[in-house]
Short mmCIF file of C-alpha atoms and ligand atoms in Angstrom, two decimals:
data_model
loop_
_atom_site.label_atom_id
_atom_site.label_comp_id
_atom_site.label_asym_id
_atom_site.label_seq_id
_atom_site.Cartn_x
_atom_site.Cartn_y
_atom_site.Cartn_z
CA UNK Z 1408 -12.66 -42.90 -49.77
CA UNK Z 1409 -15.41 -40.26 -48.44
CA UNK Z 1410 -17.72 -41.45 -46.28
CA UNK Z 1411 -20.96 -40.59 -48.44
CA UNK Z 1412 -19.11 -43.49 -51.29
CA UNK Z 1413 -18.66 -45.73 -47.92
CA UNK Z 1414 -22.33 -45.20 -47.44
CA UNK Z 1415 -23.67 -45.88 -50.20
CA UNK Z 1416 -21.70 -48.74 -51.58
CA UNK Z 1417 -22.79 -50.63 -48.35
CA UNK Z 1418 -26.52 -49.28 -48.65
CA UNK Z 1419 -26.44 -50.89 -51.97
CA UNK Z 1420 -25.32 -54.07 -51.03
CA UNK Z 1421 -27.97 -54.38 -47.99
CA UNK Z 1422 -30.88 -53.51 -50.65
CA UNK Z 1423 -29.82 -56.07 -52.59
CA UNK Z 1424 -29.14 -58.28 -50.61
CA UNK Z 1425 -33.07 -57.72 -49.11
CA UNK Z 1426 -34.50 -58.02 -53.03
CA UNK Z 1427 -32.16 -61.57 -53.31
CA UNK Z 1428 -33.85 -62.52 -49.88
CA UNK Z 1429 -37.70 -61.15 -50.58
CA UNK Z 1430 -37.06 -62.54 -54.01
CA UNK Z 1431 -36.24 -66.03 -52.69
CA UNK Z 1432 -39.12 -66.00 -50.39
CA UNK Z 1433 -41.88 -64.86 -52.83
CA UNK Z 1434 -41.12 -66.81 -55.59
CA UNK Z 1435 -40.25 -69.80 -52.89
CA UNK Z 1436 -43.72 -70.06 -52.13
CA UNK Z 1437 -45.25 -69.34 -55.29
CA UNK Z 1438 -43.43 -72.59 -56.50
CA UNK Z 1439 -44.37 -74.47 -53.57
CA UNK Z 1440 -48.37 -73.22 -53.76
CA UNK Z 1441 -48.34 -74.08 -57.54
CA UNK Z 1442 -47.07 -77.95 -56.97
CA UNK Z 1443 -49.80 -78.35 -54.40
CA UNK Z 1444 -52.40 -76.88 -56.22
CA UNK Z 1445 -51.79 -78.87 -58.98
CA UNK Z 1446 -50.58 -82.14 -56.82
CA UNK Z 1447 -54.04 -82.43 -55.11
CA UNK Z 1448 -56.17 -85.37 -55.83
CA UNK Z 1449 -59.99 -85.53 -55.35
CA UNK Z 1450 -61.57 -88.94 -53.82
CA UNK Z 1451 -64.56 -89.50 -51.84
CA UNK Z 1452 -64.78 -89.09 -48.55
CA UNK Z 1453 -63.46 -85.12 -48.61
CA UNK Z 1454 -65.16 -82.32 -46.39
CA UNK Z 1455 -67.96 -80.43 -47.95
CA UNK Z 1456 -66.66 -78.00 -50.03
CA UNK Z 1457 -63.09 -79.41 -50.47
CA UNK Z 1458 -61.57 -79.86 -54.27
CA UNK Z 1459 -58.81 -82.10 -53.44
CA UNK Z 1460 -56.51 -83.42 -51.03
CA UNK Z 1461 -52.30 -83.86 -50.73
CA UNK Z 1462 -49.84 -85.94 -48.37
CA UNK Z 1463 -46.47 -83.98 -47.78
CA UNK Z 1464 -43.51 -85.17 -45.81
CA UNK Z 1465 -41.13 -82.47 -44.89
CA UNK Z 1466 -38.90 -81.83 -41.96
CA UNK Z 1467 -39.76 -84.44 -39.70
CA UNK Z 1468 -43.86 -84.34 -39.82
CA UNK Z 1469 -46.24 -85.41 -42.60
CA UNK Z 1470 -48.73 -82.84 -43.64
CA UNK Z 1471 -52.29 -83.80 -44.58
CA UNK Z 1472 -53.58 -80.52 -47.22
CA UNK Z 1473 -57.02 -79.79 -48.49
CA UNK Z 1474 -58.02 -77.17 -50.83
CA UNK Z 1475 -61.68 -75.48 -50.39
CA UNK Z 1476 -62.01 -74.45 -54.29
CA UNK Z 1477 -64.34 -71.37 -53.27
CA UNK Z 1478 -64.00 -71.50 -49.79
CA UNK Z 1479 -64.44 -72.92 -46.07
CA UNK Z 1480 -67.67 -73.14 -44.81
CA UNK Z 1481 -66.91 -70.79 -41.99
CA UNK Z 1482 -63.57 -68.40 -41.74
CA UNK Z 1483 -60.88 -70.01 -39.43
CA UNK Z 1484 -59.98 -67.72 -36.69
CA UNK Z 1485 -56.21 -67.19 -38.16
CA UNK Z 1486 -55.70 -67.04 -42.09
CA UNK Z 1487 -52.25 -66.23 -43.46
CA UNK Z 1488 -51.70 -64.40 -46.48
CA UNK Z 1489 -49.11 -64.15 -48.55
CA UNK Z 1490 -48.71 -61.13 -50.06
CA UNK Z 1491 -45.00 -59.23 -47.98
CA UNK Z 1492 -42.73 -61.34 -49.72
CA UNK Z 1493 -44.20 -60.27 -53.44
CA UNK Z 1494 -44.45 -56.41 -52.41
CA UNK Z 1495 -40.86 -56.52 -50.30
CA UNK Z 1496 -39.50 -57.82 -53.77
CA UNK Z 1497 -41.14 -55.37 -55.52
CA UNK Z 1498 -40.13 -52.41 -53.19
CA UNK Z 1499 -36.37 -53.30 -52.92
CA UNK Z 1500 -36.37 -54.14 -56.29
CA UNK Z 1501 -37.16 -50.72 -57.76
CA UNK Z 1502 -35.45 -48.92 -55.15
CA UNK Z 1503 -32.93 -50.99 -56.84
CA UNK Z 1504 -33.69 -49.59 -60.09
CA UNK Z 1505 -33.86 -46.10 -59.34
CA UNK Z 1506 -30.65 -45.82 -57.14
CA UNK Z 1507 -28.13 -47.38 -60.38
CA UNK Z 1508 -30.23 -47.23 -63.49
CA UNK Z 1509 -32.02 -43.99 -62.88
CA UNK Z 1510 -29.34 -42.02 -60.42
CA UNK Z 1511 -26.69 -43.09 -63.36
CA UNK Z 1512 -28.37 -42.97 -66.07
CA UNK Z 1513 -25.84 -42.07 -68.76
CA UNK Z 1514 -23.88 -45.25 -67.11
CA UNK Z 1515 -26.68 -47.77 -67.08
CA UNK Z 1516 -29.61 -46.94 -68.79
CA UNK Z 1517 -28.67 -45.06 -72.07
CA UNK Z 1518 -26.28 -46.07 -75.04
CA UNK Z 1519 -25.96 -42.41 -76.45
CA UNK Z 1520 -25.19 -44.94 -80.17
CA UNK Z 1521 -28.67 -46.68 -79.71
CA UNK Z 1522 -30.51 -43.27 -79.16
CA UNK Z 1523 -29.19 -40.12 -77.51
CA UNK Z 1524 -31.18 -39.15 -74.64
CA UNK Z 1525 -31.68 -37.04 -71.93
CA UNK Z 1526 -31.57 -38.50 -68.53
CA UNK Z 1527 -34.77 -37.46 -67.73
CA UNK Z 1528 -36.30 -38.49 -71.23
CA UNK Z 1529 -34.71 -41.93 -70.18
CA UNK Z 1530 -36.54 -42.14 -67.21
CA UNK Z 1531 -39.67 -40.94 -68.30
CA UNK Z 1532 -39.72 -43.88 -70.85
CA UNK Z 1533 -38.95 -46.54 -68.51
CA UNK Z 1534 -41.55 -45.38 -65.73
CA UNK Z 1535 -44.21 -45.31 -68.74
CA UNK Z 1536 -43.18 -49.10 -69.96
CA UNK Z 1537 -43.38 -50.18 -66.49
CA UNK Z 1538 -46.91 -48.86 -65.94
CA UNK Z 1539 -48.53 -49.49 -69.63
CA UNK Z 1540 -46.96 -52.90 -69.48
CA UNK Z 1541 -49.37 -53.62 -66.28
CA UNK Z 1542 -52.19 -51.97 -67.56
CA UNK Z 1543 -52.28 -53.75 -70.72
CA UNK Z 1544 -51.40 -56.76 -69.04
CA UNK Z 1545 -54.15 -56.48 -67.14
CA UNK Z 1546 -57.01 -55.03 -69.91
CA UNK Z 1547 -55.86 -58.59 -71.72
CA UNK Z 1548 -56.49 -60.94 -68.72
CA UNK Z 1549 -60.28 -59.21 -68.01
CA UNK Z 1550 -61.22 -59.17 -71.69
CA UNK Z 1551 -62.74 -61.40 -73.38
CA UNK Z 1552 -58.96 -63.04 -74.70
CA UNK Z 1553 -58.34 -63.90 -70.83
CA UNK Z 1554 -60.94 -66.74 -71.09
CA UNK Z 1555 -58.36 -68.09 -73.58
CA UNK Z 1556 -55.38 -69.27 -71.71
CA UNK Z 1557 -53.41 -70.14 -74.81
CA UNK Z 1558 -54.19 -67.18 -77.15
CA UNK Z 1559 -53.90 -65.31 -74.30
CA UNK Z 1560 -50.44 -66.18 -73.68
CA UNK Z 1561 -49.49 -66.39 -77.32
CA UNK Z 1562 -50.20 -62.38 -77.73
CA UNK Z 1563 -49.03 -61.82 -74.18
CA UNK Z 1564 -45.53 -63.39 -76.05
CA UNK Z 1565 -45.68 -61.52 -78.98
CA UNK Z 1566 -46.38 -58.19 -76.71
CA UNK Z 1567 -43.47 -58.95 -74.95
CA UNK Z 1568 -40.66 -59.46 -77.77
CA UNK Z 1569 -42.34 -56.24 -79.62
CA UNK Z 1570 -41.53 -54.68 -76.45
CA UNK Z 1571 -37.92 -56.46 -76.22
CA UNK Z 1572 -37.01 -55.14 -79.22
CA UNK Z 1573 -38.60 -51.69 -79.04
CA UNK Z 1574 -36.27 -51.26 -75.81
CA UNK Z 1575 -33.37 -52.46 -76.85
CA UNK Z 1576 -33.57 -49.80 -79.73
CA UNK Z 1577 -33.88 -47.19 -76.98
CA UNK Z 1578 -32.25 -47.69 -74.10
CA UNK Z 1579 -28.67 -49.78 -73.57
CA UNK Z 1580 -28.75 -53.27 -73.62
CA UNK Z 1581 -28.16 -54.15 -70.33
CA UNK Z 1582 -31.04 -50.64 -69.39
CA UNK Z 1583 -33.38 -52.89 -72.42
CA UNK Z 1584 -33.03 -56.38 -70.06
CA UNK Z 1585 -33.48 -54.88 -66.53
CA UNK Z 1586 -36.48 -52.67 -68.04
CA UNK Z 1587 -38.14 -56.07 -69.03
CA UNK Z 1588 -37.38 -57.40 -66.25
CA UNK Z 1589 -38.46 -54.85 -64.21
CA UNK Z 1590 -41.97 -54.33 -65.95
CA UNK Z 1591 -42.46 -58.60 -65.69
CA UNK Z 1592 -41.56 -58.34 -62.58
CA UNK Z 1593 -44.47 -55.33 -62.17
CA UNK Z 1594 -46.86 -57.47 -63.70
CA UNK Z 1595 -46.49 -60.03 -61.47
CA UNK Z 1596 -46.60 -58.07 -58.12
CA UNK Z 1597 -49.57 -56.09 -59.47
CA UNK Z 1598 -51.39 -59.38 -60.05
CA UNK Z 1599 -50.59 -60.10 -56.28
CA UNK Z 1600 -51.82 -56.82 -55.22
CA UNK Z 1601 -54.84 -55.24 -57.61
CA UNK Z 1602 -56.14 -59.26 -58.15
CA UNK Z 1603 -54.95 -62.12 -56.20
CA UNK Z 1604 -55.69 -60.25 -52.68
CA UNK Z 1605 -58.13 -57.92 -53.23
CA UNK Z 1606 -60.33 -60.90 -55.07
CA UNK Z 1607 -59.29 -63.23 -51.73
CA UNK Z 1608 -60.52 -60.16 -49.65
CA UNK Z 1609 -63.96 -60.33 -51.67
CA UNK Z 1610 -64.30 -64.11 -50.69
CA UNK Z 1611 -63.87 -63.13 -47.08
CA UNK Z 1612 -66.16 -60.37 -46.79
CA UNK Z 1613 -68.89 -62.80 -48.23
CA UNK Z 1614 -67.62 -65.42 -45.91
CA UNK Z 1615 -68.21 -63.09 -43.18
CA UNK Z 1616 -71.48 -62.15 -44.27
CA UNK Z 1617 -73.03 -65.29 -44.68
CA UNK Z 1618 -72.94 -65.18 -48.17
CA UNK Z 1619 -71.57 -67.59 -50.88
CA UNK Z 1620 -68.46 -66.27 -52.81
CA UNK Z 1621 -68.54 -66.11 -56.85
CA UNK Z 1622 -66.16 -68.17 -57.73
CA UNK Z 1623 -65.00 -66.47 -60.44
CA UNK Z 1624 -62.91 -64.20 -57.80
CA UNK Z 1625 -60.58 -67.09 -57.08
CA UNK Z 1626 -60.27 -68.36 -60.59
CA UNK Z 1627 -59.39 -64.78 -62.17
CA UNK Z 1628 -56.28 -65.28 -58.71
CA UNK Z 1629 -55.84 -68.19 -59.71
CA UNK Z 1630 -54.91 -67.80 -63.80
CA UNK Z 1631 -52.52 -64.74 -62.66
CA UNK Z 1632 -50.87 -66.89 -59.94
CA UNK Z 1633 -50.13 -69.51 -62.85
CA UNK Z 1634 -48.72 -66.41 -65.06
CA UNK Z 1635 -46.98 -65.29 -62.47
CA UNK Z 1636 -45.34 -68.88 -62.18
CA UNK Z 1637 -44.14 -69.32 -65.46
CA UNK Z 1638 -42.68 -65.54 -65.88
CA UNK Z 1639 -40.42 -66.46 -63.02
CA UNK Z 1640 -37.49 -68.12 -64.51
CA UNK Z 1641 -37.14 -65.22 -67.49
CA UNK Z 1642 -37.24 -62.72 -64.72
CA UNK Z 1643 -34.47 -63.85 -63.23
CA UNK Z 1644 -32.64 -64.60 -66.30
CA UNK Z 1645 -33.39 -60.88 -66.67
CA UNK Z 1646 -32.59 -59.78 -63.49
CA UNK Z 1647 -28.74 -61.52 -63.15
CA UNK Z 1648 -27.86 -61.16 -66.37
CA UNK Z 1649 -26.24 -57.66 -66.59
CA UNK Z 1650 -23.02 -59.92 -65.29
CA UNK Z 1651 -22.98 -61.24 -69.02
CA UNK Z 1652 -22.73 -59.03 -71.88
CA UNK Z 1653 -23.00 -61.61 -74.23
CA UNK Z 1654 -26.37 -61.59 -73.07
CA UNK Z 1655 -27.38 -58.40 -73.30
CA UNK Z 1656 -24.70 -56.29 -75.55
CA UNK Z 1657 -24.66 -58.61 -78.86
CA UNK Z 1658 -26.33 -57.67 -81.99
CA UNK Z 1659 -29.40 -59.77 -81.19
CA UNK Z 1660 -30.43 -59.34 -77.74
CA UNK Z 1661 -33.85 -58.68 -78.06
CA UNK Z 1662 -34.49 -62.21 -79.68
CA UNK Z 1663 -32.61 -63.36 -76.79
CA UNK Z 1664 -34.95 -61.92 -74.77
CA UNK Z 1665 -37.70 -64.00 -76.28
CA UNK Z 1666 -35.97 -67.03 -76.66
CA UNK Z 1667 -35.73 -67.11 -72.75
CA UNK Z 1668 -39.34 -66.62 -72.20
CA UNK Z 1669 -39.54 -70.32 -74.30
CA UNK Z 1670 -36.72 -71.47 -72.04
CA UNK Z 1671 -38.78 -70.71 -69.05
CA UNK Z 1672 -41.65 -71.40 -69.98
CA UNK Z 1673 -40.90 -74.64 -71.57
CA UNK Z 1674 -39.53 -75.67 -67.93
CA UNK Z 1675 -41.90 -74.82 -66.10
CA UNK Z 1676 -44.24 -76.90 -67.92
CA UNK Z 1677 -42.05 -80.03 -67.70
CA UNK Z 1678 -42.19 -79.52 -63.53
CA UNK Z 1679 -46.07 -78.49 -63.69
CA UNK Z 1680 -47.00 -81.47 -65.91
CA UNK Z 1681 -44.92 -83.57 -63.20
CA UNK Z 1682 -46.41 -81.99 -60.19
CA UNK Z 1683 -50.08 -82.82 -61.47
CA UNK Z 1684 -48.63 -86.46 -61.97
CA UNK Z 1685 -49.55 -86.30 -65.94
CA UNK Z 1686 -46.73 -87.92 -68.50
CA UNK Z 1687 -43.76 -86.32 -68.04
CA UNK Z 1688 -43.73 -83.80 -71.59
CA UNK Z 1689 -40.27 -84.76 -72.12
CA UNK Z 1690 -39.93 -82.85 -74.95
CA UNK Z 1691 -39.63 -79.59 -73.41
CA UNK Z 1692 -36.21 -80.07 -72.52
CA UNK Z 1693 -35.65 -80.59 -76.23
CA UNK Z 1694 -37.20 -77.17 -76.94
CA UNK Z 1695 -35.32 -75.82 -74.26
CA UNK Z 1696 -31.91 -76.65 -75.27
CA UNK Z 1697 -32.36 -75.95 -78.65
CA UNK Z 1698 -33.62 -72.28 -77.61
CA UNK Z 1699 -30.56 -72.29 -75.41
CA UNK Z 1700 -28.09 -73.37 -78.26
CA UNK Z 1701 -29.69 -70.97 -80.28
CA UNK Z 1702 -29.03 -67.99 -77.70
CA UNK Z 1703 -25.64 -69.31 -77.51
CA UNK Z 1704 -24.91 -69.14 -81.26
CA UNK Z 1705 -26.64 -65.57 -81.94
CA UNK Z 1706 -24.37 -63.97 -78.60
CA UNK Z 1707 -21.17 -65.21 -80.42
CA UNK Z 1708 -19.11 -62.87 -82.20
CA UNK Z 1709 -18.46 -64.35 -85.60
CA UNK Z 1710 -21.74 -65.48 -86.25
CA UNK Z 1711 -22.81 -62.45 -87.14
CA UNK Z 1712 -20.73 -59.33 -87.06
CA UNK Z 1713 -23.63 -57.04 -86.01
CA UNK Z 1714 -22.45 -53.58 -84.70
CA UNK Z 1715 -21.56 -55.37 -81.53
CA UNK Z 1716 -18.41 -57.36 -81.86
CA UNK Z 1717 -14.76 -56.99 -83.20
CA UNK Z 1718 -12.25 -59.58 -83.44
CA UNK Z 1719 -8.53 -59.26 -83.88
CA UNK Z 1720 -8.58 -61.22 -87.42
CA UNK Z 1721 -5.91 -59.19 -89.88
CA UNK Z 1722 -4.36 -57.45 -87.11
CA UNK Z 1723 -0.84 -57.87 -86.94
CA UNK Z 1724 1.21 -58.25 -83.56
CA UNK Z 1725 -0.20 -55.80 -81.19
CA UNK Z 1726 2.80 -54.85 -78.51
CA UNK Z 1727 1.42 -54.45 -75.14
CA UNK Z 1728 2.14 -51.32 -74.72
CA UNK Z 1729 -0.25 -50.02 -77.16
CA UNK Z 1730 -2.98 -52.12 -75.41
CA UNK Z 1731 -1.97 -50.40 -71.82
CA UNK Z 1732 -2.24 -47.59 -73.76
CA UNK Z 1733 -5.68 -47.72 -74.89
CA UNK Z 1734 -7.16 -48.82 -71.53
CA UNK Z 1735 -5.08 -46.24 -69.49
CA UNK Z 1736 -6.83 -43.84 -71.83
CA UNK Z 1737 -10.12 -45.40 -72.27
CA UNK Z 1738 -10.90 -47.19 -69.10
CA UNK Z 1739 -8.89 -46.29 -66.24
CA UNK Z 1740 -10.48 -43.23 -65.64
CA UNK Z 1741 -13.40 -45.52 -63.58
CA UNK Z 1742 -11.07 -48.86 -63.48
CA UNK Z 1743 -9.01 -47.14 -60.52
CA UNK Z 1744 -8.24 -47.41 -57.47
CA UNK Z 1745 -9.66 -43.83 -56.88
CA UNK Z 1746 -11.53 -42.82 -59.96
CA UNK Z 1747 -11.75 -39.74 -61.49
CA UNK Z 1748 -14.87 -40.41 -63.53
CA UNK Z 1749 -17.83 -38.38 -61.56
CA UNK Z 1750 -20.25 -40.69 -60.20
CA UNK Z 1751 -17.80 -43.58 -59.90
CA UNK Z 1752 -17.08 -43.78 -56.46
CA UNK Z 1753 -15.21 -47.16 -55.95
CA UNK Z 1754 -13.55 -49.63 -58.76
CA UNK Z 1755 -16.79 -50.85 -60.38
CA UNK Z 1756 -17.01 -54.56 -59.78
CA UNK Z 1757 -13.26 -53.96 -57.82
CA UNK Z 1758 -12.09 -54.05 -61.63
CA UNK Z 1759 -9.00 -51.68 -61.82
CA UNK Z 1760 -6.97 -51.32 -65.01
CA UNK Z 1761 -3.79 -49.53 -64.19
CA UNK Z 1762 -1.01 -51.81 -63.63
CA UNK Z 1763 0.12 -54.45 -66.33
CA UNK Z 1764 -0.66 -57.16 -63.66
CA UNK Z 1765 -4.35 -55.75 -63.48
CA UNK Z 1766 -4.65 -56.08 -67.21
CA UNK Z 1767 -3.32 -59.42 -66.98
CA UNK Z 1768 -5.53 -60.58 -64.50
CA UNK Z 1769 -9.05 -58.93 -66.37
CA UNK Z 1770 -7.44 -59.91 -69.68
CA UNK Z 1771 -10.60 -62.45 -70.67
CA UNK Z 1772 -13.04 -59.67 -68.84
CA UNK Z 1773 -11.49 -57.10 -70.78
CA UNK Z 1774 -12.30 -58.76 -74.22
CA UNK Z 1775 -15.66 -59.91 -73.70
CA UNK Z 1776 -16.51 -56.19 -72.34
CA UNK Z 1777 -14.97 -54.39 -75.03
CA UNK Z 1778 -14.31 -56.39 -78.41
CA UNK Z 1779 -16.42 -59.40 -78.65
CA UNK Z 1780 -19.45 -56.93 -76.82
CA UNK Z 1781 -19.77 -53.23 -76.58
CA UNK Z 1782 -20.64 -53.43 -73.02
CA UNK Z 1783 -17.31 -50.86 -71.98
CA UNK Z 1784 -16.69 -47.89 -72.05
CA UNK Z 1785 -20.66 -47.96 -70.53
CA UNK Z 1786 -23.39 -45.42 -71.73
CA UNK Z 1787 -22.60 -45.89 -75.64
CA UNK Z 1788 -18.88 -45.68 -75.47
CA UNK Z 1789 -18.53 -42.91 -73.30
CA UNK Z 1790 -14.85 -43.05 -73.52
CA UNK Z 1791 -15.28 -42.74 -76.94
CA UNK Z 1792 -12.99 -45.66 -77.55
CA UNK Z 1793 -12.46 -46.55 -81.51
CA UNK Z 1794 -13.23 -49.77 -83.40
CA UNK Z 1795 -9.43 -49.62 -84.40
CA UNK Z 1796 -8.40 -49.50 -80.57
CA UNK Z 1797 -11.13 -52.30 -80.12
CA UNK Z 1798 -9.47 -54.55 -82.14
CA UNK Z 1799 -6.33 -53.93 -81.26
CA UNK Z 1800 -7.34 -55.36 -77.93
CA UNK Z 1801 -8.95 -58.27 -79.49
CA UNK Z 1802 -5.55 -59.29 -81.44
CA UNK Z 1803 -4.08 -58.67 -78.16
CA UNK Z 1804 -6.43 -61.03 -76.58
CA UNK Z 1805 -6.64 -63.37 -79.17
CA UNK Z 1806 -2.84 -64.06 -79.68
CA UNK Z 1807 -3.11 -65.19 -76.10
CA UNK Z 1808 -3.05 -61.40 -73.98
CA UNK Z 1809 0.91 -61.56 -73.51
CA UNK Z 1810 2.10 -59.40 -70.68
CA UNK Z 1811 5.84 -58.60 -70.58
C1 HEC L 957 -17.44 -44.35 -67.26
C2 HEC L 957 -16.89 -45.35 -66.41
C3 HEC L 957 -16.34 -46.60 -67.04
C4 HEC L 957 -15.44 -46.72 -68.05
C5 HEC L 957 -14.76 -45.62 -68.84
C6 HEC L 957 -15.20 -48.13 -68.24
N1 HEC L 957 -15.96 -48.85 -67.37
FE1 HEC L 957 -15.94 -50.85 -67.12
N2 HEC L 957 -17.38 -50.70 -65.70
C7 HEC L 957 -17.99 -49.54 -65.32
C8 HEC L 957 -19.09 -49.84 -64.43
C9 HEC L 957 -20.00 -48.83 -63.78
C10 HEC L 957 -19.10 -51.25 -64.29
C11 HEC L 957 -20.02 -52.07 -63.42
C12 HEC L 957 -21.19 -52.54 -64.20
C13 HEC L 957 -22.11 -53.32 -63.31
O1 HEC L 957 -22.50 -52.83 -62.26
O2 HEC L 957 -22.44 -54.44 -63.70
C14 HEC L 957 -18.00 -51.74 -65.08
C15 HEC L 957 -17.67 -53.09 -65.18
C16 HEC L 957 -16.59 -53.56 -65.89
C17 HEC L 957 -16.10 -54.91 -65.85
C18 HEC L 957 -16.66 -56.03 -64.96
C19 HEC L 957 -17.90 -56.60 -65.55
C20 HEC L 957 -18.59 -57.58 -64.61
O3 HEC L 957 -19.81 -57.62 -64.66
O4 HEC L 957 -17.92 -58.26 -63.85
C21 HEC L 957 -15.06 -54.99 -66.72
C22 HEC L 957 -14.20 -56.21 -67.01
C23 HEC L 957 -14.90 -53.69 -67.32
N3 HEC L 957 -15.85 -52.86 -66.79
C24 HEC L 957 -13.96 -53.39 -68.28
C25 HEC L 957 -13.83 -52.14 -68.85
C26 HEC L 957 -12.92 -51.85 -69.94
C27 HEC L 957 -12.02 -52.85 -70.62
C28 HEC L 957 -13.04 -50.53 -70.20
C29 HEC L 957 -12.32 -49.73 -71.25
C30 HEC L 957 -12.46 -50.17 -72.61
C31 HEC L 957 -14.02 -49.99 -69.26
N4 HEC L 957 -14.47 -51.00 -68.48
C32 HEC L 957 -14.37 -48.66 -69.20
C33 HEC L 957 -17.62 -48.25 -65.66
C34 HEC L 957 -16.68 -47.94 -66.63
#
């Protein structure tokens, strides 16, 4: 192993391990400022000025919090912001990006059988989605649609499972989930940093100047910081799920997509609803696990025998030879201990495919990655594995992966 692969595997590792970490942090305080927004209470008696009040207990000391709805009468001598863990995420995130799905492209990004692309053509698309994806994001919010918070986030839906689909008919499928993810995940650090601040900013300068603040500068904050709150479970979904290529490989992943967007927002209302201590809408957890049932039964294989899966039905006995025969030919090439495949440095995942006990071992892993999906060979099969040899594995698999 050269020392440039021992470089960068472990530079990898440390950026992601700083995008988990920034992640946590941002959207750890975005949950805990929406609860107390919405867990204040108003009664008399409150400070000039002040929209509501909370009680917390945490970690050995109670905590007594107002909320000024505009502001406080004068500017407190030390004011934090919040703003380093949403651009840290941000920053480590698309350095993220760049370093796998743009550096590999042909690995990651593009499935040469959804559309056959040039790198650079590749790139060019996802850079554009990421910045249109704010901008119209943003047009939406200042029109006048933004001063309708449900329409608003009914088109803002729609929007986003036209643009689900459009990607996953250009780039791979797991390229199609982290581009959504990454341009939610845009969105939502662009509200931070062209709204929420810059509009607090606003409120201080008028502070400062004697001057009362429009409160219109907090509100517009306030409506993305509530967006930003319920886009935070489908961006993770998003973010993890190129582990699961049920997810992201089957025939209908771009409904998937949208179907987690109802899953996450559906939750977050349950919590939100609890947090302003209204009736507990129960009901969402129905809608939830219906929309997860449903993702469940459009990922599986015989539902629907899209392009994406192939199952060992017909087949007779497959001898295990011709299955160590396929992957020595088809997969090994990355799936070793040194690999001769340029650009793989290490085993990916520490999968390696070159012993029968290896096989054995990655025998599940092997199926779901390359009969029941199309996830391997990556970048559109570029093994160029058949369907034949893909359900040879899958009979393999199926009449219970015997090893000798
Ligand atoms: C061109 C190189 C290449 C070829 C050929 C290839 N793979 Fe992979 N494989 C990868 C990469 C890269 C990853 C890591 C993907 C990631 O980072 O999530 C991977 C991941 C995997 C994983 C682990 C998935 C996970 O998320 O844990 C399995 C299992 C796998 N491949 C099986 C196969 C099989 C079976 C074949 C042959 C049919 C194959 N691969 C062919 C590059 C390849």
């Amino acid at each position: 192993m050269t020392l440039a692969i021992i470089a960068s595997e472990w530079a990898s590792f440390l950026i992601r391990w700083v995008h988990v970490i920034a992640g946590i942090a941002w959207i750890g305080s975005s949950f805990y400022f929406v609860h107390l927004d919405l867990s204040l209470r108003k009664h008399d008696g409150l400070a000039q000025g002040v929209g509501g009040e909370a009680w917390q207990v945490h970690g050995g000391g109670f905590y007594n919090m107002v909320k000024y709805v505009v502001a406080p009468p004068h500017l407190p001598k030390e004011l934090t912001w919040f703003k380093w863990e949403a651009y840290a995420t941000w920053l480590s995130g698309f350095a993220m990006f760049v370093a796998l799905y743009y550096t590999n492209a042909e690995l990651y990004l593009i499935d040469r059988t959804v559309l056959d692309i040039a790198p650079s053509t590749a790139i060019g698309i996802s850079l554009a989605g990421i910045v249109l994806g704010w901008v119209i994001y943003d047009l939406m919010c200042k029109s006048p649609l933004g001063r309708n918070d449900l329409l608003l986030g009914l088109v803002g839906f729609v929007l986003l499972v036209a643009a689900s689909y459009g990607f996953t008919k250009v780039f791979s499928g797991r390229g199609a989930f982290v581009q959504i993810g990454a341009m939610i995940g845009t969105i939502m650090v662009a509200s931070v940093a062209m709204t929420i601040i810059p509009n607090q900013r606003k409120i201080v300068i008028d502070l400062l100047a004697g001057r009362s603040p429009d409160p219109a500068l907090g509100a517009a904050g306030k409506q993305r910081s509530v967006h930003n709150n319920y886009l935070t479970l489908p961006v993770v979904f998003l973010m993890i799920s190129n582990h699961y290529p049920l997810a992201f490989a089957s025939h209908w992943n771009w409904l998937i997509i949208a179907l987690v967007v109802v899953i996450g927002v559906s939750v977050r209302h349950f919590y939100n609803s609890g947090h302003a201590h209204k009736p507990s809408p129960w009901w969402t957890w129905a809608v939830a696990a219906a929309a997860f049932l449903a993702i469940v039964f459009l990922s599986a294989p015989s539902a629907f025998t899209g392009r994406s899966a192939a199952t060992g039905a017909g087949v007779q006995k497959v001898a295990f030879s011709e299955v160590q025969e396929i992957i020595t030919s088809r997969c090994s090439m990355c799936h070793a201990a040194q690999p001769v495949w340029e650009g793989v440095g290490v085993p990916p995942k520490g999968v390696m495919l070159e012993t029968p006990d290896q096989i054995r071992t990655h025998a599940s892993a092997i199926y779901v990655q390359a009969a029941a999906t199309r996830a391997m060979p990556p970048g559109g099969n570029l093994t160029e594995i058949s369907d034949e040899d893909r359900r040879l594995i899958a009979a393999w698999y199926e009449s219970g992966a015997p090893v000798p």
